[in-house]
Amino acid sequence: MRKNLLRIIVKGGVLSPAELKSIAETAEGAGLKTISFGSRQDILLPEATDETNLEKFDSLSIVKPNSDTIENIVSSYVSTNIFPTTPWLTGDRYLYILEQIRFDPLLKINITEPRQRLVPLFTGHLNFIASEHEDYWYLYIRLPEWEKVEMYPALIYSWDIGKIGQAVENILQEEPETIEMIFDLVNDAVDTENRTVDKPLEVPFYPFPYYEGMNRTGTGKYWLGLYWRNNKYDLEFLKAMCDLCAESKIGRICITPWKSFIVKGIPEETKLQWEKLLGKFGINVRHSMLELNWHLPVANEEALRLKKYLVANFDQNDISTYGLTFGIANYTRRVYYFTSIVIEKNKTPQDLSDFDIRDTFNLLYARDFDPNTREYITHVQDVDKVELPSLLMELSQMYFEQLGNKKEEEKAKGPRKDVIEAEVFQCQECFTVYDKAYGDETQGIPKGTAFKELEDDYTCPVCEAPKAAFKMKVFVKQVD
């Protein structure tokens, strides 16, 4: 289990070939043959005795078993240049933001953009999600004791992410119970360049991508995705791969939340060398999607056996699961999934733990099979393991039957009841929008305040243009 493993924190899931090679050498010095990856883009290994090779890397932190918890920062840097992303959010932007976070977070922080599907958006305590406005982010918060995710009432400036993250951690002892309380406490603690939220976050649906093998990018270079089904990555291969990265002038390696990693920017002239390296170590880079779209608990052999059993049944029946993701979890009261379908193992009753009781499972699926909805529907409960393959195939068929139907139904019906026309006021200098539904928390203006009720000296929160610079606009928006 993860608590029994030494964790190497890799900020944002991004590290250099030199860092990965030193990690491999450190693991090798402890007598290991392999290392593993965690679901938060960290690196896992049994407790090593000598970590001196890693002390020179400021970007790496070590978390020993049973020590105070430090959480990794998850980022979707891995998706840049290989999957659809928000145009302004470049790889360099991610690296600059990660560099500004100069503390070891106790809360889980996600820094993602909404178009990609490789990195989950809402599995953190602090979830920064890129907006359409350059260098501004939505912030969705779910503190450890909260049941629901709440939206912070302002957009966050890129260079404020680090200090807002630290400010939220500093106020935890005050046990904030509402998002408004957090907003007030953070604003009292730090100066920020917030921007008014002028529209709800929209997260488009895309199928889960195939992320393995050698693939060409639009720039003429290649990216390579590597996956081991047992999550045990051979150290000899990793060291040789890091050496080839150095020869190919590749400066970054990216860990995914799916316990795999991606190497980007492979020059065309070195492609043959990479293929030779894969061949020399016998590396398979064409697993079926049936293999790649699973999220399992770390170092859990029982979950791995269950996955193999289910994948074998899918394969035998020629079932397609393209675009779907599956997770295996133990039943608890408070679980936050990020897969389309969840196989949940029920807990053995405490008073019957000495008896040989058969395992039973529940099946859940995300609304519209989109994990970003954060709403899960129970499909069946208390079923035997042998019933799972047919039930999962049934869910897979449901997914393909409804795929695309929602958009067609919306077109046929016209505007839905939860879509309204709203009057807003837009600054003619910088196009910032004032919407009374959101108010302007940056200037202490509560929700529901009409534009005409604003004081005459009201100014644009972004460019400080006067109230007279705002003109009324009508636009269509969705409401909850």
Short mmCIF file of N, CA and C in Angstrom, two decimals, residues 210-379:
data_model
loop_
_atom_site.label_atom_id
_atom_site.label_comp_id
_atom_site.label_asym_id
_atom_site.label_seq_id
_atom_site.Cartn_x
_atom_site.Cartn_y
_atom_site.Cartn_z
N TYR A 210 -5.62 7.54 -26.38
CA TYR A 210 -4.62 6.48 -26.39
C TYR A 210 -3.26 7.16 -26.22
N TYR A 211 -2.52 6.76 -25.18
CA TYR A 211 -1.34 7.54 -24.80
C TYR A 211 -0.05 6.73 -24.86
N GLU A 212 -0.01 5.64 -25.60
CA GLU A 212 1.18 4.79 -25.61
C GLU A 212 1.82 4.79 -26.99
N GLY A 213 3.09 4.34 -27.06
CA GLY A 213 3.76 4.15 -28.32
C GLY A 213 4.43 5.41 -28.86
N MET A 214 5.05 5.29 -30.03
CA MET A 214 5.75 6.40 -30.68
C MET A 214 4.77 7.12 -31.59
N ASN A 215 4.59 8.42 -31.38
CA ASN A 215 3.59 9.19 -32.11
C ASN A 215 4.21 10.49 -32.61
N ARG A 216 3.82 10.91 -33.80
CA ARG A 216 4.35 12.13 -34.41
C ARG A 216 3.51 13.33 -33.98
N THR A 217 4.17 14.45 -33.69
CA THR A 217 3.47 15.68 -33.36
C THR A 217 3.38 16.57 -34.59
N GLY A 218 2.62 17.66 -34.47
CA GLY A 218 2.48 18.58 -35.60
C GLY A 218 3.75 19.32 -35.93
N THR A 219 4.72 19.33 -35.02
CA THR A 219 5.98 20.04 -35.26
C THR A 219 7.02 19.16 -35.95
N GLY A 220 6.67 17.90 -36.22
CA GLY A 220 7.62 17.00 -36.88
C GLY A 220 8.43 16.16 -35.92
N LYS A 221 8.33 16.46 -34.62
CA LYS A 221 9.01 15.62 -33.64
C LYS A 221 8.08 14.49 -33.19
N TYR A 222 8.55 13.67 -32.24
CA TYR A 222 7.77 12.52 -31.79
C TYR A 222 7.63 12.57 -30.27
N TRP A 223 6.58 11.91 -29.79
CA TRP A 223 6.45 11.66 -28.36
C TRP A 223 6.24 10.16 -28.15
N LEU A 224 6.74 9.68 -27.02
CA LEU A 224 6.71 8.25 -26.72
C LEU A 224 6.03 8.04 -25.38
N GLY A 225 4.96 7.24 -25.37
CA GLY A 225 4.28 6.86 -24.14
C GLY A 225 4.66 5.44 -23.76
N LEU A 226 5.02 5.23 -22.49
CA LEU A 226 5.47 3.91 -22.03
C LEU A 226 4.65 3.46 -20.83
N TYR A 227 4.20 2.21 -20.87
CA TYR A 227 3.30 1.67 -19.85
C TYR A 227 3.70 0.23 -19.53
N TRP A 228 3.82 -0.09 -18.23
CA TRP A 228 4.03 -1.47 -17.78
C TRP A 228 2.76 -1.91 -17.06
N ARG A 229 2.20 -3.03 -17.42
CA ARG A 229 0.93 -3.43 -16.83
C ARG A 229 1.05 -3.74 -15.34
N ASN A 230 2.24 -4.11 -14.86
CA ASN A 230 2.40 -4.39 -13.43
C ASN A 230 2.95 -3.20 -12.65
N ASN A 231 3.13 -2.05 -13.33
CA ASN A 231 3.64 -0.83 -12.71
C ASN A 231 4.99 -1.05 -12.04
N LYS A 232 5.83 -1.88 -12.62
CA LYS A 232 7.20 -2.09 -12.12
C LYS A 232 8.16 -1.82 -13.27
N TYR A 233 8.79 -0.65 -13.23
CA TYR A 233 9.62 -0.18 -14.35
C TYR A 233 11.08 -0.55 -14.11
N ASP A 234 11.64 -1.26 -15.08
CA ASP A 234 12.99 -1.81 -14.97
C ASP A 234 14.03 -0.70 -14.89
N LEU A 235 14.91 -0.77 -13.88
CA LEU A 235 15.88 0.29 -13.65
C LEU A 235 16.94 0.37 -14.74
N GLU A 236 17.37 -0.77 -15.24
CA GLU A 236 18.38 -0.77 -16.31
C GLU A 236 17.84 -0.06 -17.55
N PHE A 237 16.58 -0.33 -17.89
CA PHE A 237 15.99 0.35 -19.03
C PHE A 237 15.88 1.84 -18.77
N LEU A 238 15.42 2.24 -17.58
CA LEU A 238 15.24 3.66 -17.27
C LEU A 238 16.56 4.42 -17.37
N LYS A 239 17.64 3.82 -16.87
CA LYS A 239 18.94 4.50 -16.94
C LYS A 239 19.38 4.67 -18.40
N ALA A 240 19.22 3.62 -19.21
CA ALA A 240 19.60 3.72 -20.62
C ALA A 240 18.73 4.74 -21.35
N MET A 241 17.45 4.79 -21.00
CA MET A 241 16.54 5.75 -21.63
C MET A 241 16.94 7.18 -21.27
N CYS A 242 17.30 7.41 -20.01
CA CYS A 242 17.72 8.76 -19.59
C CYS A 242 18.99 9.20 -20.32
N ASP A 243 19.91 8.26 -20.55
CA ASP A 243 21.12 8.59 -21.32
C ASP A 243 20.76 8.97 -22.75
N LEU A 244 19.81 8.25 -23.35
CA LEU A 244 19.40 8.58 -24.71
C LEU A 244 18.68 9.93 -24.74
N CYS A 245 17.91 10.26 -23.70
CA CYS A 245 17.28 11.59 -23.60
C CYS A 245 18.35 12.68 -23.65
N ALA A 246 19.44 12.47 -22.90
CA ALA A 246 20.52 13.46 -22.88
C ALA A 246 21.13 13.60 -24.27
N GLU A 247 21.35 12.47 -24.95
CA GLU A 247 21.92 12.52 -26.31
C GLU A 247 20.96 13.22 -27.27
N SER A 248 19.66 13.05 -27.07
CA SER A 248 18.65 13.64 -27.95
C SER A 248 18.28 15.06 -27.56
N LYS A 249 18.96 15.59 -26.51
CA LYS A 249 18.70 16.95 -26.02
C LYS A 249 17.24 17.12 -25.57
N ILE A 250 16.73 16.10 -24.88
CA ILE A 250 15.38 16.13 -24.31
C ILE A 250 15.50 16.49 -22.83
N GLY A 251 14.86 17.58 -22.42
CA GLY A 251 15.07 18.09 -21.07
C GLY A 251 14.02 17.68 -20.06
N ARG A 252 12.88 17.08 -20.50
CA ARG A 252 11.80 16.79 -19.57
C ARG A 252 11.22 15.39 -19.82
N ILE A 253 10.88 14.72 -18.74
CA ILE A 253 10.12 13.46 -18.77
C ILE A 253 8.86 13.70 -17.94
N CYS A 254 7.71 13.21 -18.40
CA CYS A 254 6.44 13.51 -17.76
C CYS A 254 5.77 12.22 -17.25
N ILE A 255 5.41 12.22 -15.98
CA ILE A 255 4.68 11.10 -15.40
C ILE A 255 3.19 11.37 -15.54
N THR A 256 2.40 10.36 -15.87
CA THR A 256 0.95 10.50 -15.97
C THR A 256 0.29 9.96 -14.70
N PRO A 257 -0.98 10.31 -14.44
CA PRO A 257 -1.68 9.73 -13.29
C PRO A 257 -2.08 8.27 -13.51
N TRP A 258 -1.78 7.73 -14.70
CA TRP A 258 -2.17 6.36 -15.03
C TRP A 258 -0.99 5.41 -14.86
N LYS A 259 0.00 5.84 -14.03
CA LYS A 259 1.15 4.99 -13.69
C LYS A 259 1.95 4.63 -14.95
N SER A 260 2.15 5.63 -15.76
CA SER A 260 2.94 5.50 -16.99
C SER A 260 3.71 6.80 -17.16
N PHE A 261 4.50 6.92 -18.22
CA PHE A 261 5.19 8.19 -18.44
C PHE A 261 5.34 8.46 -19.93
N ILE A 262 5.60 9.72 -20.24
CA ILE A 262 5.67 10.18 -21.63
C ILE A 262 6.95 10.99 -21.82
N VAL A 263 7.63 10.74 -22.94
CA VAL A 263 8.81 11.50 -23.34
C VAL A 263 8.42 12.29 -24.59
N LYS A 264 8.54 13.62 -24.50
CA LYS A 264 8.15 14.48 -25.62
C LYS A 264 9.37 15.10 -26.28
N GLY A 265 9.19 15.52 -27.54
CA GLY A 265 10.25 16.25 -28.23
C GLY A 265 11.36 15.38 -28.79
N ILE A 266 11.04 14.13 -29.16
CA ILE A 266 12.06 13.23 -29.73
C ILE A 266 12.34 13.67 -31.18
N PRO A 267 13.57 14.06 -31.50
CA PRO A 267 13.88 14.49 -32.87
C PRO A 267 13.74 13.33 -33.86
N GLU A 268 13.33 13.67 -35.07
CA GLU A 268 13.13 12.62 -36.08
C GLU A 268 14.42 11.86 -36.35
N GLU A 269 15.57 12.56 -36.29
CA GLU A 269 16.83 11.89 -36.62
C GLU A 269 17.26 10.88 -35.55
N THR A 270 16.63 10.92 -34.35
CA THR A 270 16.98 9.92 -33.32
C THR A 270 15.90 8.86 -33.14
N LYS A 271 14.86 8.92 -33.97
CA LYS A 271 13.74 7.98 -33.82
C LYS A 271 14.22 6.53 -33.92
N LEU A 272 15.13 6.25 -34.83
CA LEU A 272 15.64 4.88 -34.98
C LEU A 272 16.36 4.42 -33.72
N GLN A 273 17.13 5.33 -33.09
CA GLN A 273 17.82 4.97 -31.85
C GLN A 273 16.83 4.60 -30.75
N TRP A 274 15.72 5.34 -30.68
CA TRP A 274 14.70 5.04 -29.69
C TRP A 274 14.05 3.68 -29.96
N GLU A 275 13.79 3.40 -31.23
CA GLU A 275 13.19 2.11 -31.57
C GLU A 275 14.15 0.97 -31.25
N LYS A 276 15.44 1.19 -31.47
CA LYS A 276 16.44 0.18 -31.13
C LYS A 276 16.49 -0.04 -29.62
N LEU A 277 16.40 1.04 -28.86
CA LEU A 277 16.41 0.91 -27.40
C LEU A 277 15.22 0.07 -26.92
N LEU A 278 14.03 0.37 -27.46
CA LEU A 278 12.85 -0.40 -27.08
C LEU A 278 13.01 -1.87 -27.45
N GLY A 279 13.55 -2.11 -28.63
CA GLY A 279 13.75 -3.49 -29.07
C GLY A 279 14.78 -4.23 -28.22
N LYS A 280 15.85 -3.54 -27.86
CA LYS A 280 16.91 -4.17 -27.06
C LYS A 280 16.38 -4.67 -25.73
N PHE A 281 15.48 -3.91 -25.11
CA PHE A 281 14.94 -4.30 -23.81
C PHE A 281 13.61 -5.05 -23.93
N GLY A 282 13.18 -5.30 -25.17
CA GLY A 282 11.94 -6.06 -25.36
C GLY A 282 10.70 -5.33 -24.87
N ILE A 283 10.65 -4.01 -25.07
CA ILE A 283 9.56 -3.21 -24.54
C ILE A 283 8.37 -3.23 -25.50
N ASN A 284 7.21 -3.62 -24.99
CA ASN A 284 5.97 -3.61 -25.77
C ASN A 284 5.34 -2.22 -25.66
N VAL A 285 5.14 -1.55 -26.79
CA VAL A 285 4.54 -0.22 -26.77
C VAL A 285 3.20 -0.19 -27.51
N ARG A 286 2.56 -1.32 -27.64
CA ARG A 286 1.26 -1.34 -28.30
C ARG A 286 0.27 -2.20 -27.51
N HIS A 287 0.10 -1.84 -26.22
CA HIS A 287 -0.94 -2.50 -25.45
C HIS A 287 -2.31 -2.07 -25.99
N SER A 288 -3.29 -2.92 -25.81
CA SER A 288 -4.66 -2.58 -26.18
C SER A 288 -5.18 -1.49 -25.26
N MET A 289 -6.13 -0.69 -25.75
CA MET A 289 -6.80 0.28 -24.89
C MET A 289 -7.42 -0.41 -23.68
N LEU A 290 -7.76 -1.71 -23.83
CA LEU A 290 -8.30 -2.46 -22.71
C LEU A 290 -7.36 -2.46 -21.52
N GLU A 291 -6.06 -2.31 -21.77
CA GLU A 291 -5.05 -2.31 -20.71
C GLU A 291 -4.82 -0.92 -20.13
N LEU A 292 -4.87 0.11 -20.99
CA LEU A 292 -4.35 1.43 -20.63
C LEU A 292 -5.31 2.28 -19.81
N ASN A 293 -6.60 1.96 -19.85
CA ASN A 293 -7.59 2.89 -19.30
C ASN A 293 -8.07 2.50 -17.91
N TRP A 294 -7.16 1.93 -17.09
CA TRP A 294 -7.51 1.49 -15.75
C TRP A 294 -6.76 2.29 -14.69
N HIS A 295 -7.46 2.58 -13.60
CA HIS A 295 -6.80 3.17 -12.44
C HIS A 295 -6.96 2.22 -11.26
N LEU A 296 -5.83 1.76 -10.73
CA LEU A 296 -5.82 0.79 -9.64
C LEU A 296 -5.15 1.36 -8.40
N PRO A 297 -5.51 0.89 -7.22
CA PRO A 297 -4.76 1.28 -6.01
C PRO A 297 -3.30 0.85 -6.17
N VAL A 298 -2.40 1.66 -5.62
CA VAL A 298 -0.97 1.39 -5.75
C VAL A 298 -0.60 0.13 -4.98
N ALA A 299 0.27 -0.69 -5.58
CA ALA A 299 0.84 -1.87 -4.92
C ALA A 299 -0.23 -2.79 -4.36
N ASN A 300 -1.33 -2.94 -5.09
CA ASN A 300 -2.43 -3.79 -4.65
C ASN A 300 -2.55 -4.97 -5.60
N GLU A 301 -1.97 -6.11 -5.22
CA GLU A 301 -1.94 -7.29 -6.09
C GLU A 301 -3.34 -7.84 -6.34
N GLU A 302 -4.22 -7.73 -5.35
CA GLU A 302 -5.59 -8.22 -5.52
C GLU A 302 -6.32 -7.45 -6.62
N ALA A 303 -6.14 -6.11 -6.62
CA ALA A 303 -6.77 -5.28 -7.66
C ALA A 303 -6.18 -5.58 -9.02
N LEU A 304 -4.86 -5.82 -9.08
CA LEU A 304 -4.22 -6.15 -10.35
C LEU A 304 -4.75 -7.47 -10.91
N ARG A 305 -4.95 -8.45 -10.04
CA ARG A 305 -5.50 -9.74 -10.49
C ARG A 305 -6.92 -9.57 -11.02
N LEU A 306 -7.71 -8.74 -10.34
CA LEU A 306 -9.08 -8.50 -10.80
C LEU A 306 -9.08 -7.81 -12.15
N LYS A 307 -8.20 -6.83 -12.33
CA LYS A 307 -8.11 -6.15 -13.62
C LYS A 307 -7.77 -7.14 -14.73
N LYS A 308 -6.76 -8.00 -14.49
CA LYS A 308 -6.36 -8.99 -15.50
C LYS A 308 -7.52 -9.91 -15.87
N TYR A 309 -8.27 -10.30 -14.87
CA TYR A 309 -9.43 -11.18 -15.10
C TYR A 309 -10.46 -10.48 -15.99
N LEU A 310 -10.75 -9.22 -15.69
CA LEU A 310 -11.76 -8.50 -16.46
C LEU A 310 -11.27 -8.17 -17.87
N VAL A 311 -10.01 -7.75 -18.00
CA VAL A 311 -9.46 -7.44 -19.32
C VAL A 311 -9.45 -8.69 -20.20
N ALA A 312 -9.10 -9.84 -19.62
CA ALA A 312 -9.10 -11.10 -20.38
C ALA A 312 -10.50 -11.41 -20.90
N ASN A 313 -11.52 -11.15 -20.10
CA ASN A 313 -12.90 -11.38 -20.55
C ASN A 313 -13.29 -10.41 -21.66
N PHE A 314 -12.89 -9.14 -21.52
CA PHE A 314 -13.16 -8.17 -22.58
C PHE A 314 -12.51 -8.61 -23.89
N ASP A 315 -11.25 -9.01 -23.79
CA ASP A 315 -10.49 -9.41 -24.97
C ASP A 315 -11.12 -10.63 -25.63
N GLN A 316 -11.51 -11.59 -24.83
CA GLN A 316 -12.11 -12.82 -25.34
C GLN A 316 -13.41 -12.54 -26.08
N ASN A 317 -14.13 -11.51 -25.63
CA ASN A 317 -15.42 -11.19 -26.24
C ASN A 317 -15.34 -10.06 -27.25
N ASP A 318 -14.10 -9.63 -27.58
CA ASP A 318 -13.90 -8.56 -28.57
C ASP A 318 -14.69 -7.30 -28.23
N ILE A 319 -14.60 -6.88 -26.98
CA ILE A 319 -15.34 -5.70 -26.52
C ILE A 319 -14.47 -4.45 -26.68
N SER A 320 -15.05 -3.40 -27.23
CA SER A 320 -14.35 -2.11 -27.32
C SER A 320 -14.66 -1.27 -26.09
N THR A 321 -13.64 -0.68 -25.51
CA THR A 321 -13.84 0.26 -24.40
C THR A 321 -13.22 1.62 -24.73
N TYR A 322 -13.07 1.92 -26.02
CA TYR A 322 -12.42 3.17 -26.40
C TYR A 322 -13.17 4.36 -25.81
N GLY A 323 -12.43 5.24 -25.16
CA GLY A 323 -13.02 6.44 -24.57
C GLY A 323 -13.46 6.27 -23.14
N LEU A 324 -13.59 5.02 -22.66
CA LEU A 324 -13.99 4.76 -21.28
C LEU A 324 -12.76 4.59 -20.39
N THR A 325 -12.94 4.82 -19.10
CA THR A 325 -11.90 4.52 -18.12
C THR A 325 -12.54 3.75 -16.97
N PHE A 326 -11.74 2.88 -16.34
CA PHE A 326 -12.23 2.01 -15.28
C PHE A 326 -11.36 2.18 -14.04
N GLY A 327 -11.98 2.13 -12.87
CA GLY A 327 -11.24 2.19 -11.62
C GLY A 327 -11.68 1.08 -10.69
N ILE A 328 -10.75 0.59 -9.87
CA ILE A 328 -11.05 -0.40 -8.84
C ILE A 328 -10.80 0.25 -7.50
N ALA A 329 -11.75 0.15 -6.59
CA ALA A 329 -11.63 0.82 -5.30
C ALA A 329 -12.28 -0.03 -4.22
N ASN A 330 -11.86 0.19 -2.98
CA ASN A 330 -12.54 -0.39 -1.84
C ASN A 330 -13.63 0.56 -1.38
N TYR A 331 -14.71 0.00 -0.87
CA TYR A 331 -15.83 0.84 -0.44
C TYR A 331 -15.43 1.63 0.80
N THR A 332 -15.58 2.94 0.75
CA THR A 332 -15.44 3.81 1.93
C THR A 332 -16.54 4.85 1.87
N ARG A 333 -16.71 5.58 2.95
CA ARG A 333 -17.79 6.58 2.98
C ARG A 333 -17.51 7.76 2.07
N ARG A 334 -16.24 8.08 1.91
CA ARG A 334 -15.90 9.30 1.18
C ARG A 334 -14.81 9.00 0.17
N VAL A 335 -15.18 8.78 -1.08
CA VAL A 335 -14.23 8.44 -2.12
C VAL A 335 -14.42 9.39 -3.29
N TYR A 336 -13.31 9.81 -3.92
CA TYR A 336 -13.40 10.74 -5.04
C TYR A 336 -12.76 10.08 -6.26
N TYR A 337 -13.59 9.61 -7.16
CA TYR A 337 -13.12 8.85 -8.31
C TYR A 337 -12.75 9.78 -9.46
N PHE A 338 -12.03 9.25 -10.45
CA PHE A 338 -11.84 10.02 -11.68
C PHE A 338 -11.88 9.13 -12.90
N THR A 339 -12.69 8.07 -12.85
CA THR A 339 -12.87 7.20 -14.01
C THR A 339 -14.35 7.14 -14.39
N SER A 340 -14.61 6.71 -15.63
CA SER A 340 -15.98 6.63 -16.12
C SER A 340 -16.79 5.59 -15.37
N ILE A 341 -16.14 4.45 -15.08
CA ILE A 341 -16.81 3.32 -14.42
C ILE A 341 -15.96 2.89 -13.23
N VAL A 342 -16.61 2.60 -12.12
CA VAL A 342 -15.90 2.21 -10.89
C VAL A 342 -16.39 0.84 -10.43
N ILE A 343 -15.43 -0.06 -10.19
CA ILE A 343 -15.72 -1.36 -9.58
C ILE A 343 -15.35 -1.23 -8.12
N GLU A 344 -16.33 -1.27 -7.27
CA GLU A 344 -16.14 -0.98 -5.85
C GLU A 344 -16.28 -2.27 -5.05
N LYS A 345 -15.23 -2.68 -4.36
CA LYS A 345 -15.29 -3.90 -3.55
C LYS A 345 -15.89 -3.57 -2.19
N ASN A 346 -16.88 -4.35 -1.79
CA ASN A 346 -17.53 -4.12 -0.50
C ASN A 346 -16.65 -4.61 0.65
N LYS A 347 -16.78 -3.94 1.75
CA LYS A 347 -16.01 -4.28 2.94
C LYS A 347 -16.62 -5.51 3.61
N THR A 348 -15.77 -6.43 4.06
CA THR A 348 -16.25 -7.60 4.79
C THR A 348 -16.76 -7.16 6.16
N PRO A 349 -17.96 -7.57 6.55
CA PRO A 349 -18.47 -7.18 7.88
C PRO A 349 -17.49 -7.55 8.98
N GLN A 350 -17.29 -6.63 9.93
CA GLN A 350 -16.28 -6.81 10.97
C GLN A 350 -16.50 -8.09 11.77
N ASP A 351 -17.75 -8.39 12.11
CA ASP A 351 -18.02 -9.55 12.95
C ASP A 351 -17.94 -10.86 12.19
N LEU A 352 -17.74 -10.79 10.85
CA LEU A 352 -17.62 -12.02 10.04
C LEU A 352 -16.24 -12.16 9.42
N SER A 353 -15.29 -11.35 9.88
CA SER A 353 -13.96 -11.33 9.24
C SER A 353 -13.20 -12.63 9.42
N ASP A 354 -13.56 -13.44 10.41
CA ASP A 354 -12.87 -14.72 10.63
C ASP A 354 -13.42 -15.83 9.75
N PHE A 355 -14.51 -15.56 9.03
CA PHE A 355 -15.12 -16.57 8.18
C PHE A 355 -14.73 -16.34 6.72
N ASP A 356 -14.84 -17.40 5.92
CA ASP A 356 -14.54 -17.31 4.50
C ASP A 356 -15.77 -16.79 3.76
N ILE A 357 -15.83 -15.48 3.60
CA ILE A 357 -16.98 -14.83 2.99
C ILE A 357 -16.62 -14.43 1.56
N ARG A 358 -17.53 -14.70 0.62
CA ARG A 358 -17.25 -14.34 -0.78
C ARG A 358 -17.21 -12.82 -0.93
N ASP A 359 -16.36 -12.36 -1.82
CA ASP A 359 -16.29 -10.93 -2.12
C ASP A 359 -17.49 -10.51 -2.96
N THR A 360 -18.01 -9.34 -2.68
CA THR A 360 -19.08 -8.78 -3.51
C THR A 360 -18.67 -7.37 -3.95
N PHE A 361 -19.27 -6.92 -5.03
CA PHE A 361 -18.86 -5.66 -5.66
C PHE A 361 -20.08 -4.82 -6.03
N ASN A 362 -19.87 -3.53 -6.08
CA ASN A 362 -20.83 -2.58 -6.64
C ASN A 362 -20.26 -2.00 -7.92
N LEU A 363 -21.12 -1.68 -8.86
CA LEU A 363 -20.68 -1.00 -10.09
C LEU A 363 -21.33 0.37 -10.14
N LEU A 364 -20.51 1.40 -10.37
CA LEU A 364 -21.00 2.76 -10.50
C LEU A 364 -20.50 3.34 -11.83
N TYR A 365 -21.25 4.27 -12.39
CA TYR A 365 -20.76 4.96 -13.59
C TYR A 365 -21.05 6.44 -13.48
N ALA A 366 -20.16 7.24 -14.05
CA ALA A 366 -20.30 8.70 -14.00
C ALA A 366 -21.45 9.14 -14.90
N ARG A 367 -22.14 10.18 -14.48
CA ARG A 367 -23.20 10.73 -15.34
C ARG A 367 -22.64 11.06 -16.71
N ASP A 368 -23.32 10.59 -17.75
CA ASP A 368 -22.88 10.73 -19.14
C ASP A 368 -21.52 10.06 -19.37
N PHE A 369 -21.10 9.19 -18.43
CA PHE A 369 -19.81 8.51 -18.49
C PHE A 369 -18.64 9.49 -18.52
N ASP A 370 -18.88 10.67 -17.97
CA ASP A 370 -17.86 11.72 -17.92
C ASP A 370 -17.45 11.94 -16.47
N PRO A 371 -16.26 11.50 -16.05
CA PRO A 371 -15.87 11.64 -14.64
C PRO A 371 -15.81 13.08 -14.16
N ASN A 372 -15.69 14.05 -15.08
CA ASN A 372 -15.64 15.44 -14.65
C ASN A 372 -16.98 15.97 -14.16
N THR A 373 -18.07 15.20 -14.34
CA THR A 373 -19.35 15.60 -13.76
C THR A 373 -19.34 15.43 -12.25
N ARG A 374 -18.45 14.55 -11.74
CA ARG A 374 -18.31 14.25 -10.31
C ARG A 374 -19.59 13.67 -9.72
N GLU A 375 -20.47 13.17 -10.58
CA GLU A 375 -21.71 12.53 -10.13
C GLU A 375 -21.69 11.07 -10.57
N TYR A 376 -21.85 10.16 -9.61
CA TYR A 376 -21.79 8.73 -9.91
C TYR A 376 -23.13 8.07 -9.61
N ILE A 377 -23.54 7.22 -10.54
CA ILE A 377 -24.82 6.52 -10.47
C ILE A 377 -24.54 5.05 -10.18
N THR A 378 -25.23 4.47 -9.23
CA THR A 378 -25.06 3.05 -8.92
C THR A 378 -25.79 2.22 -9.96
N HIS A 379 -25.07 1.32 -10.61
CA HIS A 379 -25.66 0.45 -11.63
C HIS A 379 -26.17 -0.84 -10.99
#
